[in-house]
PDB file of C-alpha atoms in Angstrom:
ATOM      1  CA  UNK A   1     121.138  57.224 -78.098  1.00  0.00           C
ATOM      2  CA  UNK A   2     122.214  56.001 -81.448  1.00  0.00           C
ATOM      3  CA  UNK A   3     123.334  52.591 -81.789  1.00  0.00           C
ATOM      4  CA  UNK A   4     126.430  52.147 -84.326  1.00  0.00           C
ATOM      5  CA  UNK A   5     127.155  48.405 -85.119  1.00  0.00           C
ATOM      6  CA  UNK A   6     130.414  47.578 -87.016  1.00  0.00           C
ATOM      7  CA  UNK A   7     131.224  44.872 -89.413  1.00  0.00           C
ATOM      8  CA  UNK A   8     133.316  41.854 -89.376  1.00  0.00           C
ATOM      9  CA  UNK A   9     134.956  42.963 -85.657  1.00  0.00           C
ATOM     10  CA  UNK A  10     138.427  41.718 -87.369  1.00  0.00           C
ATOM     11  CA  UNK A  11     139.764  40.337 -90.670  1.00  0.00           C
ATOM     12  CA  UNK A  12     143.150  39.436 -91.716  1.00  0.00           C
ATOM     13  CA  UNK A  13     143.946  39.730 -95.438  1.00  0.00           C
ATOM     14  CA  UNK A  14     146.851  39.137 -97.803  1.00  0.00           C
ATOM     15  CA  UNK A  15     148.438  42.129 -99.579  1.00  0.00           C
ATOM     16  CA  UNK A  16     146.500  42.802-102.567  1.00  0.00           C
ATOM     17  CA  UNK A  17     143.105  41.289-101.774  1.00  0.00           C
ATOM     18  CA  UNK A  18     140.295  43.294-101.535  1.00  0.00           C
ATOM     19  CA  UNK A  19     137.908  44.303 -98.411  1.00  0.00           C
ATOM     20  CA  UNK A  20     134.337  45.827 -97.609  1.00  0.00           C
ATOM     21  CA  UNK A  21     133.842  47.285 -94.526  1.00  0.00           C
ATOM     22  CA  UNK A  22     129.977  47.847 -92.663  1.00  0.00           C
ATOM     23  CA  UNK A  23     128.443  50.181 -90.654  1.00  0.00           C
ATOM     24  CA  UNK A  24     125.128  49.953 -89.763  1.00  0.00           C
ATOM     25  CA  UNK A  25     123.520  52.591 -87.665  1.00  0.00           C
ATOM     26  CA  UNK A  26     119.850  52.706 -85.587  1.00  0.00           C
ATOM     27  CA  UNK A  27     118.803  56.260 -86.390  1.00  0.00           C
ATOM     28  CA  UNK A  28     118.440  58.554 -89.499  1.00  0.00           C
ATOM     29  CA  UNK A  29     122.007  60.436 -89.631  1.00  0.00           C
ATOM     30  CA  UNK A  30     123.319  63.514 -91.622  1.00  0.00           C
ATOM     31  CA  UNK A  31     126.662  62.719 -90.467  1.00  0.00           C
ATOM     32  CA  UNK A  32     129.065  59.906 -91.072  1.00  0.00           C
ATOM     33  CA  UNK A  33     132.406  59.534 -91.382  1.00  0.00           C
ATOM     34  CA  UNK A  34     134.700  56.909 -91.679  1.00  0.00           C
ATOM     35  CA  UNK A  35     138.110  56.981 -89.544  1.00  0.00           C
ATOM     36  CA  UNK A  36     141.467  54.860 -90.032  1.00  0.00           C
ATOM     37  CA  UNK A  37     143.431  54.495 -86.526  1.00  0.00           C
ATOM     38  CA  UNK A  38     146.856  53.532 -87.678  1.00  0.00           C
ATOM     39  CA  UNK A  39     149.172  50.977 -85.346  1.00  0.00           C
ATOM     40  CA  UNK A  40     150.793  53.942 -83.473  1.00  0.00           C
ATOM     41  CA  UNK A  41     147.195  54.928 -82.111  1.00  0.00           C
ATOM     42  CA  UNK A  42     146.676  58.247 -84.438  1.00  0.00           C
ATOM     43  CA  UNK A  43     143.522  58.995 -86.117  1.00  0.00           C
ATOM     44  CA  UNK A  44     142.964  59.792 -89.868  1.00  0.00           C
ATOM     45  CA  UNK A  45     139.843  61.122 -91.390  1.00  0.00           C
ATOM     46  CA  UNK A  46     138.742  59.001 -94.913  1.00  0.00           C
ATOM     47  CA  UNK A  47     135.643  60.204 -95.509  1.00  0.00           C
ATOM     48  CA  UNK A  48     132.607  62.430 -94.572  1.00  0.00           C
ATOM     49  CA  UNK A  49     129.738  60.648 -96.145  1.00  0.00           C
ATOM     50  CA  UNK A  50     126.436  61.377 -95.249  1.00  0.00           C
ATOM     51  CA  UNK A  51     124.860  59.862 -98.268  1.00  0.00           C
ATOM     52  CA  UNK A  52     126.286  58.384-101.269  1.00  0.00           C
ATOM     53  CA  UNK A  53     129.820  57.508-102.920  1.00  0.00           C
ATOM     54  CA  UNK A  54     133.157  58.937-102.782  1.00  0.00           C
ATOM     55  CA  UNK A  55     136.628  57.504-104.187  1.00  0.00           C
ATOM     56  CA  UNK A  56     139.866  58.339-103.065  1.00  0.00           C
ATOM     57  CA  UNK A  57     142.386  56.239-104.590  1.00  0.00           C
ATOM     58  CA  UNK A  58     142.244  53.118-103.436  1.00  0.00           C
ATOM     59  CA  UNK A  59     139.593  53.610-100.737  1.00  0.00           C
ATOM     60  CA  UNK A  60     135.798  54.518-101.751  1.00  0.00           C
ATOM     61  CA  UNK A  61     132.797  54.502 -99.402  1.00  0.00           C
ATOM     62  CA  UNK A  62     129.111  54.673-100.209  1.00  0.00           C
ATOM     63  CA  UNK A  63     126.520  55.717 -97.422  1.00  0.00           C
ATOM     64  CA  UNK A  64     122.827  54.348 -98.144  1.00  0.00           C
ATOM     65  CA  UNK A  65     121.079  56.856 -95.434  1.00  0.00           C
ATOM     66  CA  UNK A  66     117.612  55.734 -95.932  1.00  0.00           C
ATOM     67  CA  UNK A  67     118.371  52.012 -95.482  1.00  0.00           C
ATOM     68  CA  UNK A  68     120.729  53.045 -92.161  1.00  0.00           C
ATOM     69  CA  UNK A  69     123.949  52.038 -93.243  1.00  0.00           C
ATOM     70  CA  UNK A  70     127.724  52.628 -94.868  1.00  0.00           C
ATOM     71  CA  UNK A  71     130.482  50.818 -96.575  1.00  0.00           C
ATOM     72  CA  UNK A  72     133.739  51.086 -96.924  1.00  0.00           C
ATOM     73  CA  UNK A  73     135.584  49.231 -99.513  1.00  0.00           C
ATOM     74  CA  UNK A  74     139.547  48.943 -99.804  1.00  0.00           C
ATOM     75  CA  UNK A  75     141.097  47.593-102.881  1.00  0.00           C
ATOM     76  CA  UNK A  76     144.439  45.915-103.718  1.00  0.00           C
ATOM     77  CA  UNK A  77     144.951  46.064 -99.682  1.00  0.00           C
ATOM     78  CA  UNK A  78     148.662  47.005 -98.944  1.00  0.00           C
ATOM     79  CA  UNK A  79     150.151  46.098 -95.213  1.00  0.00           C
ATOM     80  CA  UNK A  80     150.052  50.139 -94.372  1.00  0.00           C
ATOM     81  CA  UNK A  81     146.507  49.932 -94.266  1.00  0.00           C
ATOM     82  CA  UNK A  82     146.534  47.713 -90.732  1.00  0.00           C
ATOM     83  CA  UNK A  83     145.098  49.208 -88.324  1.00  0.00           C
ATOM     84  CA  UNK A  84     141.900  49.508 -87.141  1.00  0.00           C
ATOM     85  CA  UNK A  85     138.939  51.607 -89.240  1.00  0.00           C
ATOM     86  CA  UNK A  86     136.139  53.639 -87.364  1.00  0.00           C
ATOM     87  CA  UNK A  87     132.780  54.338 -88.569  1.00  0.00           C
ATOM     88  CA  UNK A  88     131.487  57.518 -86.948  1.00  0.00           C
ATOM     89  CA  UNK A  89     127.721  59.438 -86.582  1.00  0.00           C
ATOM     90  CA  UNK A  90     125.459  61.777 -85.877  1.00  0.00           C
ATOM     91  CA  UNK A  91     126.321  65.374 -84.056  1.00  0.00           C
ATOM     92  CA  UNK A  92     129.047  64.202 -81.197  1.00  0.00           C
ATOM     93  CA  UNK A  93     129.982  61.683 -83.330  1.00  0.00           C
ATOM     94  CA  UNK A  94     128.752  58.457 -81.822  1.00  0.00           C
ATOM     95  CA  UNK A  95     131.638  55.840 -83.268  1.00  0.00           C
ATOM     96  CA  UNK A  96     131.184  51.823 -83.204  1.00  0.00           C
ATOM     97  CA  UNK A  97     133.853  49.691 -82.135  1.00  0.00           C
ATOM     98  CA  UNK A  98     135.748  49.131 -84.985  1.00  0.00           C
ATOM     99  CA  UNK A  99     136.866  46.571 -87.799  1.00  0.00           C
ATOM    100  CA  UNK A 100     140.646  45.564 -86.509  1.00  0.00           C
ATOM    101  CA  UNK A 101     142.224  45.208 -90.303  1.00  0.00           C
ATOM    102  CA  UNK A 102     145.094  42.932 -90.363  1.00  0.00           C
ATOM    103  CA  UNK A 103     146.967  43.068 -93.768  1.00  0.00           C
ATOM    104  CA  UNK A 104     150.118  39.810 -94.283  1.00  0.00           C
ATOM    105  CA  UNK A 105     152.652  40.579 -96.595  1.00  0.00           C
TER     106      UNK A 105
ATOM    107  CA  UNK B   1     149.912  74.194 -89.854  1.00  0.00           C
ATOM    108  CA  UNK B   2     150.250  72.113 -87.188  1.00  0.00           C
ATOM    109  CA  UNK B   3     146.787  70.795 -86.598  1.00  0.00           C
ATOM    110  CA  UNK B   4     145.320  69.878 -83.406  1.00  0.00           C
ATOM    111  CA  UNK B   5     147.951  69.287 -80.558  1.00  0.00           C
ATOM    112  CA  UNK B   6     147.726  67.512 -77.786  1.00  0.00           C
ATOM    113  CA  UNK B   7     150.039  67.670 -74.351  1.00  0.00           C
ATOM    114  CA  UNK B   8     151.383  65.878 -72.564  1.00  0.00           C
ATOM    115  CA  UNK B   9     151.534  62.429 -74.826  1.00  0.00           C
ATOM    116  CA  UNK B  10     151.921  59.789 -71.702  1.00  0.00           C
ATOM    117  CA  UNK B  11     151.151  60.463 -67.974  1.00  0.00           C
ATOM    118  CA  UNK B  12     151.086  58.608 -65.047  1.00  0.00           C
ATOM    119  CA  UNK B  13     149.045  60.085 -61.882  1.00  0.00           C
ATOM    120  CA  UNK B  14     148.402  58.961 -58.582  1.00  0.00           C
ATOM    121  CA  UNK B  15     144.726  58.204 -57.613  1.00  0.00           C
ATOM    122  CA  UNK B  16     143.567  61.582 -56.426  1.00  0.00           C
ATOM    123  CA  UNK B  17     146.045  63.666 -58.022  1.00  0.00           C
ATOM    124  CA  UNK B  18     144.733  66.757 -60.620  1.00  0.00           C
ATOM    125  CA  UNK B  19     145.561  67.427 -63.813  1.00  0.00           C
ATOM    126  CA  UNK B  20     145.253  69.197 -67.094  1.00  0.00           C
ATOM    127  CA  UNK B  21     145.172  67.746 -70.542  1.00  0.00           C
ATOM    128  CA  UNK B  22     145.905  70.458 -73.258  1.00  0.00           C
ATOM    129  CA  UNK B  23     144.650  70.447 -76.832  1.00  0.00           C
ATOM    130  CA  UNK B  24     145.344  73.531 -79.325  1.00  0.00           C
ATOM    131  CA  UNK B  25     143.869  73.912 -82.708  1.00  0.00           C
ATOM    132  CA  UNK B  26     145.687  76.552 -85.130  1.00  0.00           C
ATOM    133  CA  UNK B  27     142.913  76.193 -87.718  1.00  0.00           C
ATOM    134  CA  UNK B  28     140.650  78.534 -86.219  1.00  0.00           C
ATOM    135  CA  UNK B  29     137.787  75.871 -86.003  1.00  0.00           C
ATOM    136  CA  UNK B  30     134.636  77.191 -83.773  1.00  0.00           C
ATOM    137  CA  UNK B  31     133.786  72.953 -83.036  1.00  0.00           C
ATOM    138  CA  UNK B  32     136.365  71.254 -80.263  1.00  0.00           C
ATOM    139  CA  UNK B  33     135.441  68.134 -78.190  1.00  0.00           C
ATOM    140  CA  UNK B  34     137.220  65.639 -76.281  1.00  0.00           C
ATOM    141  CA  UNK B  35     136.705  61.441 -76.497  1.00  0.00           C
ATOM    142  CA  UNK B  36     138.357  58.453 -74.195  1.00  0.00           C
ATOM    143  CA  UNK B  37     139.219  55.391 -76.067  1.00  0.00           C
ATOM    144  CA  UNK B  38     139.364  52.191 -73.797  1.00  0.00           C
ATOM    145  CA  UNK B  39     140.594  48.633 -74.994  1.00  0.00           C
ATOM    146  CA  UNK B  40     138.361  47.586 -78.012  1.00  0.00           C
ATOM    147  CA  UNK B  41     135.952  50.073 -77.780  1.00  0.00           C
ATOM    148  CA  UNK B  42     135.386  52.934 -80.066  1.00  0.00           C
ATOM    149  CA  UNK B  43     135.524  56.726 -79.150  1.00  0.00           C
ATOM    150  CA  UNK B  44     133.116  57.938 -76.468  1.00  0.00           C
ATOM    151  CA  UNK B  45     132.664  61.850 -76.211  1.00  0.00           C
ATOM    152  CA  UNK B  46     133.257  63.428 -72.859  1.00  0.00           C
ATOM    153  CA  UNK B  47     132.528  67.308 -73.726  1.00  0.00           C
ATOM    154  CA  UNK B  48     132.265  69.477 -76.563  1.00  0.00           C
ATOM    155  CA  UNK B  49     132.237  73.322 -77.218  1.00  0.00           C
ATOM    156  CA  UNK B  50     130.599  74.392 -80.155  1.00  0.00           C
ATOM    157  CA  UNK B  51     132.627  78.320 -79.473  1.00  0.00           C
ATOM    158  CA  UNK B  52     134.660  80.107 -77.288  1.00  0.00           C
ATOM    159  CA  UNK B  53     132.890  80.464 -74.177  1.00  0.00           C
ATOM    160  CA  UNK B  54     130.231  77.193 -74.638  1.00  0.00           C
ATOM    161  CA  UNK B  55     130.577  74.002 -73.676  1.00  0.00           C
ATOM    162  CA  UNK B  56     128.603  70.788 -73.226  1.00  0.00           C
ATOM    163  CA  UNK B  57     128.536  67.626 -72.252  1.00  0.00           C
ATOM    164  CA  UNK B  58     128.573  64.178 -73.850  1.00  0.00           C
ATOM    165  CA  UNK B  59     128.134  60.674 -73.379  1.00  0.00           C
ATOM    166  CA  UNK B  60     131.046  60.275 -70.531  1.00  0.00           C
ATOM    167  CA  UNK B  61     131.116  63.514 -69.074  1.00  0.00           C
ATOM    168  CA  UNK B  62     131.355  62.537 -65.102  1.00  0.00           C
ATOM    169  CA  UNK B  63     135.166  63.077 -63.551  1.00  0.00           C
ATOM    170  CA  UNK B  64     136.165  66.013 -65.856  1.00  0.00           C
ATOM    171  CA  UNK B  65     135.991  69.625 -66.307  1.00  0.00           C
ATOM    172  CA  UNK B  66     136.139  71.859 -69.658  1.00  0.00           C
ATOM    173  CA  UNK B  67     136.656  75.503 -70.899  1.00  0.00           C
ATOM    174  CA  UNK B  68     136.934  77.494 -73.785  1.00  0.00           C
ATOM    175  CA  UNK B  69     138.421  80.663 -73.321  1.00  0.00           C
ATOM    176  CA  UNK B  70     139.866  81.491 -76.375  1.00  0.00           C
ATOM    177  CA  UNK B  71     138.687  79.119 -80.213  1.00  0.00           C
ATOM    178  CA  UNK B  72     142.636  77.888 -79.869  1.00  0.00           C
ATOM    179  CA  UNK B  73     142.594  75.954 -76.800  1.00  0.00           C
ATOM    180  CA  UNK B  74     140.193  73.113 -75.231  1.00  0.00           C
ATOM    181  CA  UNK B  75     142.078  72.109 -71.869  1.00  0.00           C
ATOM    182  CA  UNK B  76     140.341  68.769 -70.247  1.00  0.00           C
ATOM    183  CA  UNK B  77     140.219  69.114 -66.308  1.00  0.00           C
ATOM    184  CA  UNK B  78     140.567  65.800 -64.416  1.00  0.00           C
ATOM    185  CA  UNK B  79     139.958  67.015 -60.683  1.00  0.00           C
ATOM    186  CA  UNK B  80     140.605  64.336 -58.637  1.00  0.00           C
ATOM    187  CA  UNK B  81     142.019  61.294 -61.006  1.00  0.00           C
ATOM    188  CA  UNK B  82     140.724  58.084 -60.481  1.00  0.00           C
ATOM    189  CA  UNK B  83     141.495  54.434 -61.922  1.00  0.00           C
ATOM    190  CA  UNK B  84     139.035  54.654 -64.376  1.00  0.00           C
ATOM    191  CA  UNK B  85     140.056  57.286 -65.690  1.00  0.00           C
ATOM    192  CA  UNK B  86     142.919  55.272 -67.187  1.00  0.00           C
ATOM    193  CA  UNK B  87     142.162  55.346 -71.019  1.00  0.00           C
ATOM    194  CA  UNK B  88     143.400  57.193 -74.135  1.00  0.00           C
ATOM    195  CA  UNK B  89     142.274  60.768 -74.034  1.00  0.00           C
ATOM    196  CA  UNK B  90     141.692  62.757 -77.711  1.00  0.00           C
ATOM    197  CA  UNK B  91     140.829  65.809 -79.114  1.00  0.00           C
ATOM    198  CA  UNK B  92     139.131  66.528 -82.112  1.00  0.00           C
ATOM    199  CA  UNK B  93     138.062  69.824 -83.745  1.00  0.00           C
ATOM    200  CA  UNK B  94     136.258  70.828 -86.928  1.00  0.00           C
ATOM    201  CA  UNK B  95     135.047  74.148 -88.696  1.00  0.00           C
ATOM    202  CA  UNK B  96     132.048  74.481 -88.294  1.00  0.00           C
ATOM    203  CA  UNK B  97     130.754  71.463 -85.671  1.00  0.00           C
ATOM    204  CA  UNK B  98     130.615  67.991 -86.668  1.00  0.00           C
ATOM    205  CA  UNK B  99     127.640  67.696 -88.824  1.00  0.00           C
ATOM    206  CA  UNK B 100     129.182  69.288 -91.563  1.00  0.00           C
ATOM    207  CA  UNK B 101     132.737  68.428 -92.053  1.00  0.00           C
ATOM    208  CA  UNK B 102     135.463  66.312 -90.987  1.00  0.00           C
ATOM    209  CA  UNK B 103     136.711  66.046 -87.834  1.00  0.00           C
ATOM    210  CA  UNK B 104     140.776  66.390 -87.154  1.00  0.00           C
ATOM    211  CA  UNK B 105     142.097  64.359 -84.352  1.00  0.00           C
ATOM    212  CA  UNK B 106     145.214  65.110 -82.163  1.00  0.00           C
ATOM    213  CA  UNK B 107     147.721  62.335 -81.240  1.00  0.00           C
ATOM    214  CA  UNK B 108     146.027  61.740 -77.927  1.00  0.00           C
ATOM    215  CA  UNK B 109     147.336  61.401 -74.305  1.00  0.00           C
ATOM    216  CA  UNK B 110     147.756  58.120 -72.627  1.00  0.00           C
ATOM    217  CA  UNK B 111     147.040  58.355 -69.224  1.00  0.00           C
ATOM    218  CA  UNK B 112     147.357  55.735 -66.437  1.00  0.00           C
ATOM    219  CA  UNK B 113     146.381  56.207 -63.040  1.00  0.00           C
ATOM    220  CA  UNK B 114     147.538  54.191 -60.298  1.00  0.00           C
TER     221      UNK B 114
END
């Protein structure tokens, strides 16, 4: 099956700094999507991004398909967005293990 | 709306024992599918239904049962619980299956089996 390999496997960050996320995945994909799993265990959809770039405030993602893999980039990092952040693919949704995001005040 | 609901939220059962996880959906999405999440590891997909009255399974699919009776509800079937089974059960649904949209997650169930 498809391999999904997530990058760094934890960071901790001041508020304010800035983060990039990987995902790097062993099979052509027309799904992606990247997940945030907030400190009380529930799941929140960021993106679908099969190819390309999307923005939503400070969050934006950009999926190269052809070269295999995704990033996710969070700006001006406040401590609400600790937690740990999912990158998800292919039909099932085959996820990796996760970048545990640790944000200091 | 209330999204994708999952019941009970915690459960403790005795090695053997059966139960039911429930999981609702009031958006009338035709894609449901239940995952386990273990410590540090990502989601793994048990089963999936694609409509009401198809299922299939996934990666993890040994241990449990599905059905999909109606496009509401996606019960999970443990029939004889084991140890293993311990884990952090969720479901997910989405419009029209998960290649082309987002997927919705309920709170999930932790269960523990002793």
């Amino acid at each position: 099956g498809i391999q999904v390999e997530q990058s760094p496997p934890d960071l901790i960050l001041q508020e304010g700094a800035n983060s990039t996320l990987r995902c790097n995945f062993s099979d052509s994909v027309n799904n992606l999507q990247w997940f945030h799993q907030n400190p009380w265990g529930q799941l929140i959809n960021l993106f679908y991004i099969p190819s390309g770039t999307k923005q939503n405030g400070r969050l934006s993602a950009t999926t190269v398909a052809t070269e295999r893999y995704s990033l996710l980039y969070i700006s001006s990092s406040q401590t609400t967005d600790s937690g740990v952040y999912f990158c998800a693919v292919g039909y099932g949704l085959t996820f990796g293990k996760g970048t545990h995001l640790i944000i200091q005040p | 709306n209330a999204g994708v609901t999952q019941t009970p939220k915690f459960q403790v059962l005795k090695t053997g024992q059966s139960m039911t996880l429930q999981c609702a959906q009031d958006m009338n999405h035709e894609y449901m599918s239940w995952y386990r999440q273990d410590p540090g590891m990502g989601l793994r997909l048990i089963h999936y239904s694609v409509g009401a009255g198809i299922t299939d399974q996934g990666e993890v699919p040994n241990g449990y049962n599905v059905s999909r009776s109606t496009t509401e509800d996606f019960p999970l079937r443990l029939l004889s619980a084991a140890p293993s089974q311990t884990s952090v059960y969720f479901c997910a649904s989405s419009p029209q299956g998960p290649l082309n949209t987002e997927a919705f997650f309920g709170q999930g169930t932790r269960l523990t089996v002793v």
